[in-house]
Amino acid sequence: MARDSKNTHGPSSIDAVSLAIIEQLQEDGRRPYGAIGKAVGLSEAAVRQRVQKLLDQGVMQIVAVTDPLTVGFMRQAMVGITVDGDIDPVADALAAIDEVDYVVVSAGSFDLLVEVVCEDDEHLLEMLTKRIRTVPGVRSTESFVYLKLRKQTYAWGTR
């Protein structure tokens, strides 16, 4: 599942009603548009139109979030990557890898942080040695293997 963000240049001007719609969907992504409309004071059609606009603008996605372990992905890791030269082409190349589900440009010890979801340790090793480290511009990597997931949430609201 890709979590591409089209809105990469800071906050957009989203009105209070759209923020309320987002909060409704974060509570339950399957909530009917009619129920959302009642909660935010719009018709079902108006909610449907606003949701489509938010999706089209890349403000949000509506997806099924799974526990990787229950669907056969027994190994997850965060990989810190140091880059030589321009970071953008490296980030784009890594984002194109199916097993990579998260790419962020960061400040600090690493230029990029990349989350990978793999079937097992052998798959992770192949990802690191044959896919990630061979991307032109990757100088070094440091892997942080997940031993236990204690919290993962996407319901932070709109604050």
Short mmCIF file of N, CA, C and O in Angstrom, two decimals, residues 64-146:
data_model
loop_
_atom_site.label_atom_id
_atom_site.label_comp_id
_atom_site.label_asym_id
_atom_site.label_seq_id
_atom_site.Cartn_x
_atom_site.Cartn_y
_atom_site.Cartn_z
N ALA A 64 -7.79 0.07 3.94
CA ALA A 64 -7.84 -0.92 5.00
C ALA A 64 -6.42 -1.07 5.54
O ALA A 64 -5.49 -1.37 4.80
N VAL A 65 -6.24 -0.84 6.83
CA VAL A 65 -4.94 -0.99 7.47
C VAL A 65 -4.89 -2.36 8.12
O VAL A 65 -5.76 -2.70 8.92
N THR A 66 -3.89 -3.14 7.76
CA THR A 66 -3.78 -4.49 8.29
C THR A 66 -2.64 -4.59 9.28
O THR A 66 -1.74 -3.74 9.31
N ASP A 67 -2.66 -5.64 10.06
CA ASP A 67 -1.52 -6.01 10.89
C ASP A 67 -0.64 -6.88 10.01
O ASP A 67 -1.07 -7.97 9.61
N PRO A 68 0.57 -6.43 9.65
CA PRO A 68 1.40 -7.20 8.71
C PRO A 68 1.61 -8.66 9.13
O PRO A 68 1.64 -9.54 8.28
N LEU A 69 1.72 -8.92 10.42
CA LEU A 69 1.96 -10.29 10.88
C LEU A 69 0.81 -11.22 10.50
O LEU A 69 1.03 -12.38 10.14
N THR A 70 -0.41 -10.73 10.57
CA THR A 70 -1.57 -11.58 10.31
C THR A 70 -1.77 -11.88 8.83
O THR A 70 -2.51 -12.79 8.48
N VAL A 71 -1.11 -11.11 7.96
CA VAL A 71 -1.23 -11.35 6.52
C VAL A 71 0.08 -11.87 5.92
O VAL A 71 0.28 -11.78 4.70
N GLY A 72 0.96 -12.43 6.76
CA GLY A 72 2.13 -13.14 6.27
C GLY A 72 3.42 -12.35 6.14
O GLY A 72 4.39 -12.84 5.59
N PHE A 73 3.44 -11.12 6.65
CA PHE A 73 4.68 -10.34 6.59
C PHE A 73 5.29 -10.30 7.99
O PHE A 73 4.94 -9.49 8.83
N MET A 74 6.22 -11.24 8.22
CA MET A 74 6.75 -11.47 9.56
C MET A 74 7.91 -10.56 9.93
O MET A 74 8.35 -10.55 11.07
N ARG A 75 8.42 -9.77 8.99
CA ARG A 75 9.56 -8.92 9.31
C ARG A 75 9.34 -7.52 8.79
O ARG A 75 9.12 -7.31 7.61
N GLN A 76 9.41 -6.55 9.70
CA GLN A 76 9.38 -5.14 9.34
C GLN A 76 10.65 -4.50 9.86
O GLN A 76 11.19 -4.92 10.88
N ALA A 77 11.08 -3.47 9.17
CA ALA A 77 12.26 -2.74 9.62
C ALA A 77 12.20 -1.30 9.12
O ALA A 77 11.62 -1.02 8.08
N MET A 78 12.79 -0.43 9.90
CA MET A 78 13.04 0.94 9.47
C MET A 78 14.50 0.97 9.04
O MET A 78 15.37 0.47 9.74
N VAL A 79 14.75 1.56 7.88
CA VAL A 79 16.11 1.64 7.36
C VAL A 79 16.49 3.11 7.25
O VAL A 79 15.82 3.88 6.55
N GLY A 80 17.54 3.50 7.97
CA GLY A 80 18.09 4.83 7.86
C GLY A 80 19.09 4.84 6.72
O GLY A 80 19.94 3.96 6.63
N ILE A 81 18.98 5.81 5.82
CA ILE A 81 19.81 5.83 4.62
C ILE A 81 20.52 7.17 4.51
O ILE A 81 19.91 8.23 4.64
N THR A 82 21.83 7.09 4.24
CA THR A 82 22.64 8.27 3.95
C THR A 82 22.88 8.30 2.44
O THR A 82 23.19 7.27 1.84
N VAL A 83 22.71 9.48 1.87
CA VAL A 83 22.73 9.63 0.41
C VAL A 83 23.89 10.52 -0.01
O VAL A 83 24.20 11.51 0.65
N ASP A 84 24.50 10.17 -1.14
CA ASP A 84 25.46 11.05 -1.80
C ASP A 84 24.71 11.80 -2.89
O ASP A 84 24.03 11.19 -3.71
N GLY A 85 24.84 13.12 -2.89
CA GLY A 85 24.20 13.91 -3.94
C GLY A 85 22.74 14.20 -3.65
O GLY A 85 22.31 14.26 -2.50
N ASP A 86 21.98 14.34 -4.72
CA ASP A 86 20.58 14.73 -4.66
C ASP A 86 19.74 13.63 -4.02
O ASP A 86 19.77 12.47 -4.45
N ILE A 87 18.96 14.00 -3.01
CA ILE A 87 18.15 13.03 -2.27
C ILE A 87 16.92 12.61 -3.07
O ILE A 87 16.50 11.45 -3.01
N ASP A 88 16.33 13.51 -3.84
CA ASP A 88 15.05 13.23 -4.49
C ASP A 88 15.05 12.00 -5.40
O ASP A 88 14.14 11.17 -5.30
N PRO A 89 16.03 11.82 -6.28
CA PRO A 89 15.98 10.63 -7.13
C PRO A 89 16.12 9.33 -6.34
O PRO A 89 15.54 8.31 -6.69
N VAL A 90 16.88 9.39 -5.26
CA VAL A 90 17.03 8.20 -4.41
C VAL A 90 15.70 7.90 -3.72
O VAL A 90 15.23 6.76 -3.70
N ALA A 91 15.06 8.93 -3.18
CA ALA A 91 13.76 8.76 -2.52
C ALA A 91 12.73 8.21 -3.51
O ALA A 91 11.95 7.31 -3.17
N ASP A 92 12.73 8.72 -4.73
CA ASP A 92 11.79 8.25 -5.75
C ASP A 92 12.04 6.79 -6.11
O ASP A 92 11.10 6.00 -6.26
N ALA A 93 13.30 6.41 -6.25
CA ALA A 93 13.64 5.02 -6.58
C ALA A 93 13.22 4.07 -5.47
O ALA A 93 12.68 3.00 -5.72
N LEU A 94 13.44 4.48 -4.23
CA LEU A 94 13.05 3.64 -3.10
C LEU A 94 11.53 3.55 -2.98
O LEU A 94 10.98 2.49 -2.68
N ALA A 95 10.84 4.64 -3.23
CA ALA A 95 9.38 4.65 -3.16
C ALA A 95 8.76 3.72 -4.21
O ALA A 95 7.63 3.25 -4.02
N ALA A 96 9.47 3.44 -5.28
CA ALA A 96 8.96 2.57 -6.33
C ALA A 96 9.06 1.09 -5.98
O ALA A 96 8.50 0.24 -6.68
N ILE A 97 9.74 0.75 -4.90
CA ILE A 97 9.90 -0.65 -4.48
C ILE A 97 8.64 -1.07 -3.73
O ILE A 97 8.23 -0.42 -2.77
N ASP A 98 8.04 -2.17 -4.15
CA ASP A 98 6.77 -2.62 -3.55
C ASP A 98 6.86 -2.84 -2.04
O ASP A 98 5.92 -2.52 -1.32
N GLU A 99 7.94 -3.39 -1.57
CA GLU A 99 8.07 -3.70 -0.14
C GLU A 99 8.27 -2.46 0.73
O GLU A 99 8.17 -2.54 1.95
N VAL A 100 8.58 -1.35 0.12
CA VAL A 100 8.76 -0.09 0.85
C VAL A 100 7.39 0.57 0.99
O VAL A 100 6.72 0.84 0.01
N ASP A 101 6.99 0.82 2.24
CA ASP A 101 5.67 1.44 2.42
C ASP A 101 5.75 2.84 3.02
O ASP A 101 4.71 3.47 3.24
N TYR A 102 6.96 3.33 3.24
CA TYR A 102 7.10 4.63 3.90
C TYR A 102 8.46 5.18 3.51
O TYR A 102 9.48 4.50 3.68
N VAL A 103 8.50 6.38 2.97
CA VAL A 103 9.76 7.06 2.64
C VAL A 103 9.63 8.49 3.11
O VAL A 103 8.69 9.19 2.73
N VAL A 104 10.56 8.93 3.92
CA VAL A 104 10.52 10.31 4.39
C VAL A 104 11.93 10.90 4.33
O VAL A 104 12.91 10.24 4.65
N VAL A 105 12.01 12.12 3.85
CA VAL A 105 13.27 12.87 3.89
C VAL A 105 13.40 13.41 5.30
O VAL A 105 12.44 13.97 5.84
N SER A 106 14.56 13.22 5.91
CA SER A 106 14.71 13.59 7.31
C SER A 106 15.96 14.43 7.54
O SER A 106 16.84 14.50 6.69
N ALA A 107 15.99 15.05 8.70
CA ALA A 107 17.17 15.79 9.15
C ALA A 107 17.80 14.98 10.27
O ALA A 107 17.11 14.26 10.98
N GLY A 108 19.09 15.07 10.41
CA GLY A 108 19.75 14.33 11.47
C GLY A 108 20.77 13.37 10.90
O GLY A 108 21.41 13.64 9.88
N SER A 109 20.88 12.20 11.50
CA SER A 109 21.89 11.22 11.12
C SER A 109 21.65 10.61 9.75
O SER A 109 22.58 10.12 9.12
N PHE A 110 20.38 10.60 9.31
CA PHE A 110 20.04 9.98 8.03
C PHE A 110 19.35 10.98 7.13
O PHE A 110 18.62 11.85 7.59
N ASP A 111 19.57 10.82 5.84
CA ASP A 111 18.89 11.65 4.86
C ASP A 111 17.48 11.16 4.59
O ASP A 111 16.57 11.94 4.32
N LEU A 112 17.31 9.83 4.65
CA LEU A 112 16.01 9.20 4.41
C LEU A 112 15.73 8.15 5.47
O LEU A 112 16.65 7.48 5.94
N LEU A 113 14.47 8.02 5.80
CA LEU A 113 14.00 6.90 6.61
C LEU A 113 13.00 6.13 5.74
O LEU A 113 12.09 6.72 5.16
N VAL A 114 13.21 4.83 5.66
CA VAL A 114 12.41 3.98 4.79
C VAL A 114 11.91 2.78 5.60
O VAL A 114 12.72 2.09 6.22
N GLU A 115 10.60 2.56 5.59
CA GLU A 115 10.06 1.38 6.25
C GLU A 115 9.83 0.30 5.21
O GLU A 115 9.26 0.56 4.15
N VAL A 116 10.27 -0.91 5.54
CA VAL A 116 10.07 -2.05 4.65
C VAL A 116 9.26 -3.12 5.38
O VAL A 116 9.40 -3.30 6.59
N VAL A 117 8.42 -3.79 4.62
CA VAL A 117 7.61 -4.89 5.14
C VAL A 117 7.95 -6.12 4.31
O VAL A 117 7.76 -6.13 3.09
N CYS A 118 8.48 -7.15 4.99
CA CYS A 118 8.99 -8.33 4.30
C CYS A 118 8.37 -9.60 4.87
O CYS A 118 7.86 -9.62 5.98
N GLU A 119 8.46 -10.67 4.08
CA GLU A 119 7.90 -11.94 4.51
C GLU A 119 8.71 -12.58 5.63
O GLU A 119 8.14 -13.20 6.53
N ASP A 120 10.03 -12.43 5.59
CA ASP A 120 10.89 -13.07 6.59
C ASP A 120 12.27 -12.41 6.54
O ASP A 120 12.50 -11.46 5.78
N ASP A 121 13.20 -12.93 7.35
CA ASP A 121 14.55 -12.35 7.40
C ASP A 121 15.29 -12.48 6.08
O ASP A 121 16.03 -11.58 5.69
N GLU A 122 15.09 -13.57 5.38
CA GLU A 122 15.74 -13.76 4.08
C GLU A 122 15.27 -12.70 3.08
O GLU A 122 16.07 -12.13 2.34
N HIS A 123 13.98 -12.42 3.11
CA HIS A 123 13.41 -11.39 2.25
C HIS A 123 13.98 -10.02 2.61
O HIS A 123 14.34 -9.22 1.74
N LEU A 124 14.10 -9.73 3.90
CA LEU A 124 14.68 -8.47 4.35
C LEU A 124 16.13 -8.36 3.89
O LEU A 124 16.55 -7.31 3.39
N LEU A 125 16.89 -9.42 4.02
CA LEU A 125 18.29 -9.41 3.59
C LEU A 125 18.38 -9.12 2.09
O LEU A 125 19.21 -8.30 1.65
N GLU A 126 17.52 -9.73 1.29
CA GLU A 126 17.51 -9.49 -0.15
C GLU A 126 17.16 -8.04 -0.44
O GLU A 126 17.76 -7.40 -1.31
N MET A 127 16.19 -7.51 0.29
CA MET A 127 15.80 -6.11 0.11
C MET A 127 16.98 -5.18 0.37
O MET A 127 17.23 -4.25 -0.40
N LEU A 128 17.67 -5.40 1.46
CA LEU A 128 18.78 -4.53 1.83
C LEU A 128 19.95 -4.64 0.86
O LEU A 128 20.47 -3.62 0.39
N THR A 129 20.36 -5.86 0.55
CA THR A 129 21.59 -6.04 -0.23
C THR A 129 21.40 -5.89 -1.74
O THR A 129 22.30 -5.40 -2.41
N LYS A 130 20.26 -6.29 -2.24
CA LYS A 130 20.08 -6.30 -3.69
C LYS A 130 19.17 -5.19 -4.22
O LYS A 130 19.21 -4.88 -5.40
N ARG A 131 18.37 -4.60 -3.36
CA ARG A 131 17.42 -3.60 -3.84
C ARG A 131 17.74 -2.20 -3.30
O ARG A 131 17.80 -1.26 -4.06
N ILE A 132 17.91 -2.07 -2.00
CA ILE A 132 18.10 -0.74 -1.41
C ILE A 132 19.54 -0.25 -1.59
O ILE A 132 19.77 0.85 -2.09
N ARG A 133 20.50 -1.06 -1.21
CA ARG A 133 21.90 -0.63 -1.27
C ARG A 133 22.42 -0.47 -2.69
O ARG A 133 23.46 0.15 -2.90
N THR A 134 21.72 -1.01 -3.66
CA THR A 134 22.16 -0.88 -5.06
C THR A 134 21.56 0.33 -5.76
O THR A 134 21.92 0.61 -6.90
N VAL A 135 20.70 1.06 -5.10
CA VAL A 135 20.12 2.27 -5.69
C VAL A 135 21.24 3.31 -5.83
O VAL A 135 21.94 3.61 -4.85
N PRO A 136 21.45 3.87 -7.02
CA PRO A 136 22.50 4.88 -7.19
C PRO A 136 22.28 6.05 -6.23
O PRO A 136 21.18 6.58 -6.12
N GLY A 137 23.34 6.41 -5.52
CA GLY A 137 23.28 7.51 -4.57
C GLY A 137 23.20 7.06 -3.12
O GLY A 137 23.45 7.85 -2.21
N VAL A 138 22.85 5.79 -2.89
CA VAL A 138 22.82 5.29 -1.51
C VAL A 138 24.25 5.06 -1.06
O VAL A 138 24.98 4.26 -1.64
N ARG A 139 24.67 5.82 -0.04
CA ARG A 139 26.03 5.68 0.50
C ARG A 139 26.07 4.61 1.58
O ARG A 139 26.95 3.77 1.60
N SER A 140 25.11 4.66 2.52
CA SER A 140 25.12 3.69 3.62
C SER A 140 23.71 3.51 4.16
O SER A 140 22.84 4.36 3.95
N THR A 141 23.52 2.39 4.84
CA THR A 141 22.23 2.11 5.46
C THR A 141 22.45 1.62 6.88
O THR A 141 23.51 1.08 7.20
N GLU A 142 21.46 1.83 7.71
CA GLU A 142 21.43 1.23 9.05
C GLU A 142 20.01 0.74 9.28
O GLU A 142 19.05 1.50 9.11
N SER A 143 19.89 -0.53 9.63
CA SER A 143 18.57 -1.15 9.77
C SER A 143 18.16 -1.26 11.23
O SER A 143 18.97 -1.60 12.09
N PHE A 144 16.89 -1.01 11.45
CA PHE A 144 16.29 -1.11 12.77
C PHE A 144 15.14 -2.11 12.64
O PHE A 144 14.05 -1.76 12.19
N VAL A 145 15.40 -3.35 13.01
CA VAL A 145 14.42 -4.42 12.86
C VAL A 145 13.38 -4.32 13.96
O VAL A 145 13.71 -4.15 15.14
N TYR A 146 12.11 -4.40 13.58
CA TYR A 146 11.02 -4.32 14.55
C TYR A 146 10.88 -5.67 15.24
O TYR A 146 10.71 -6.70 14.59
#
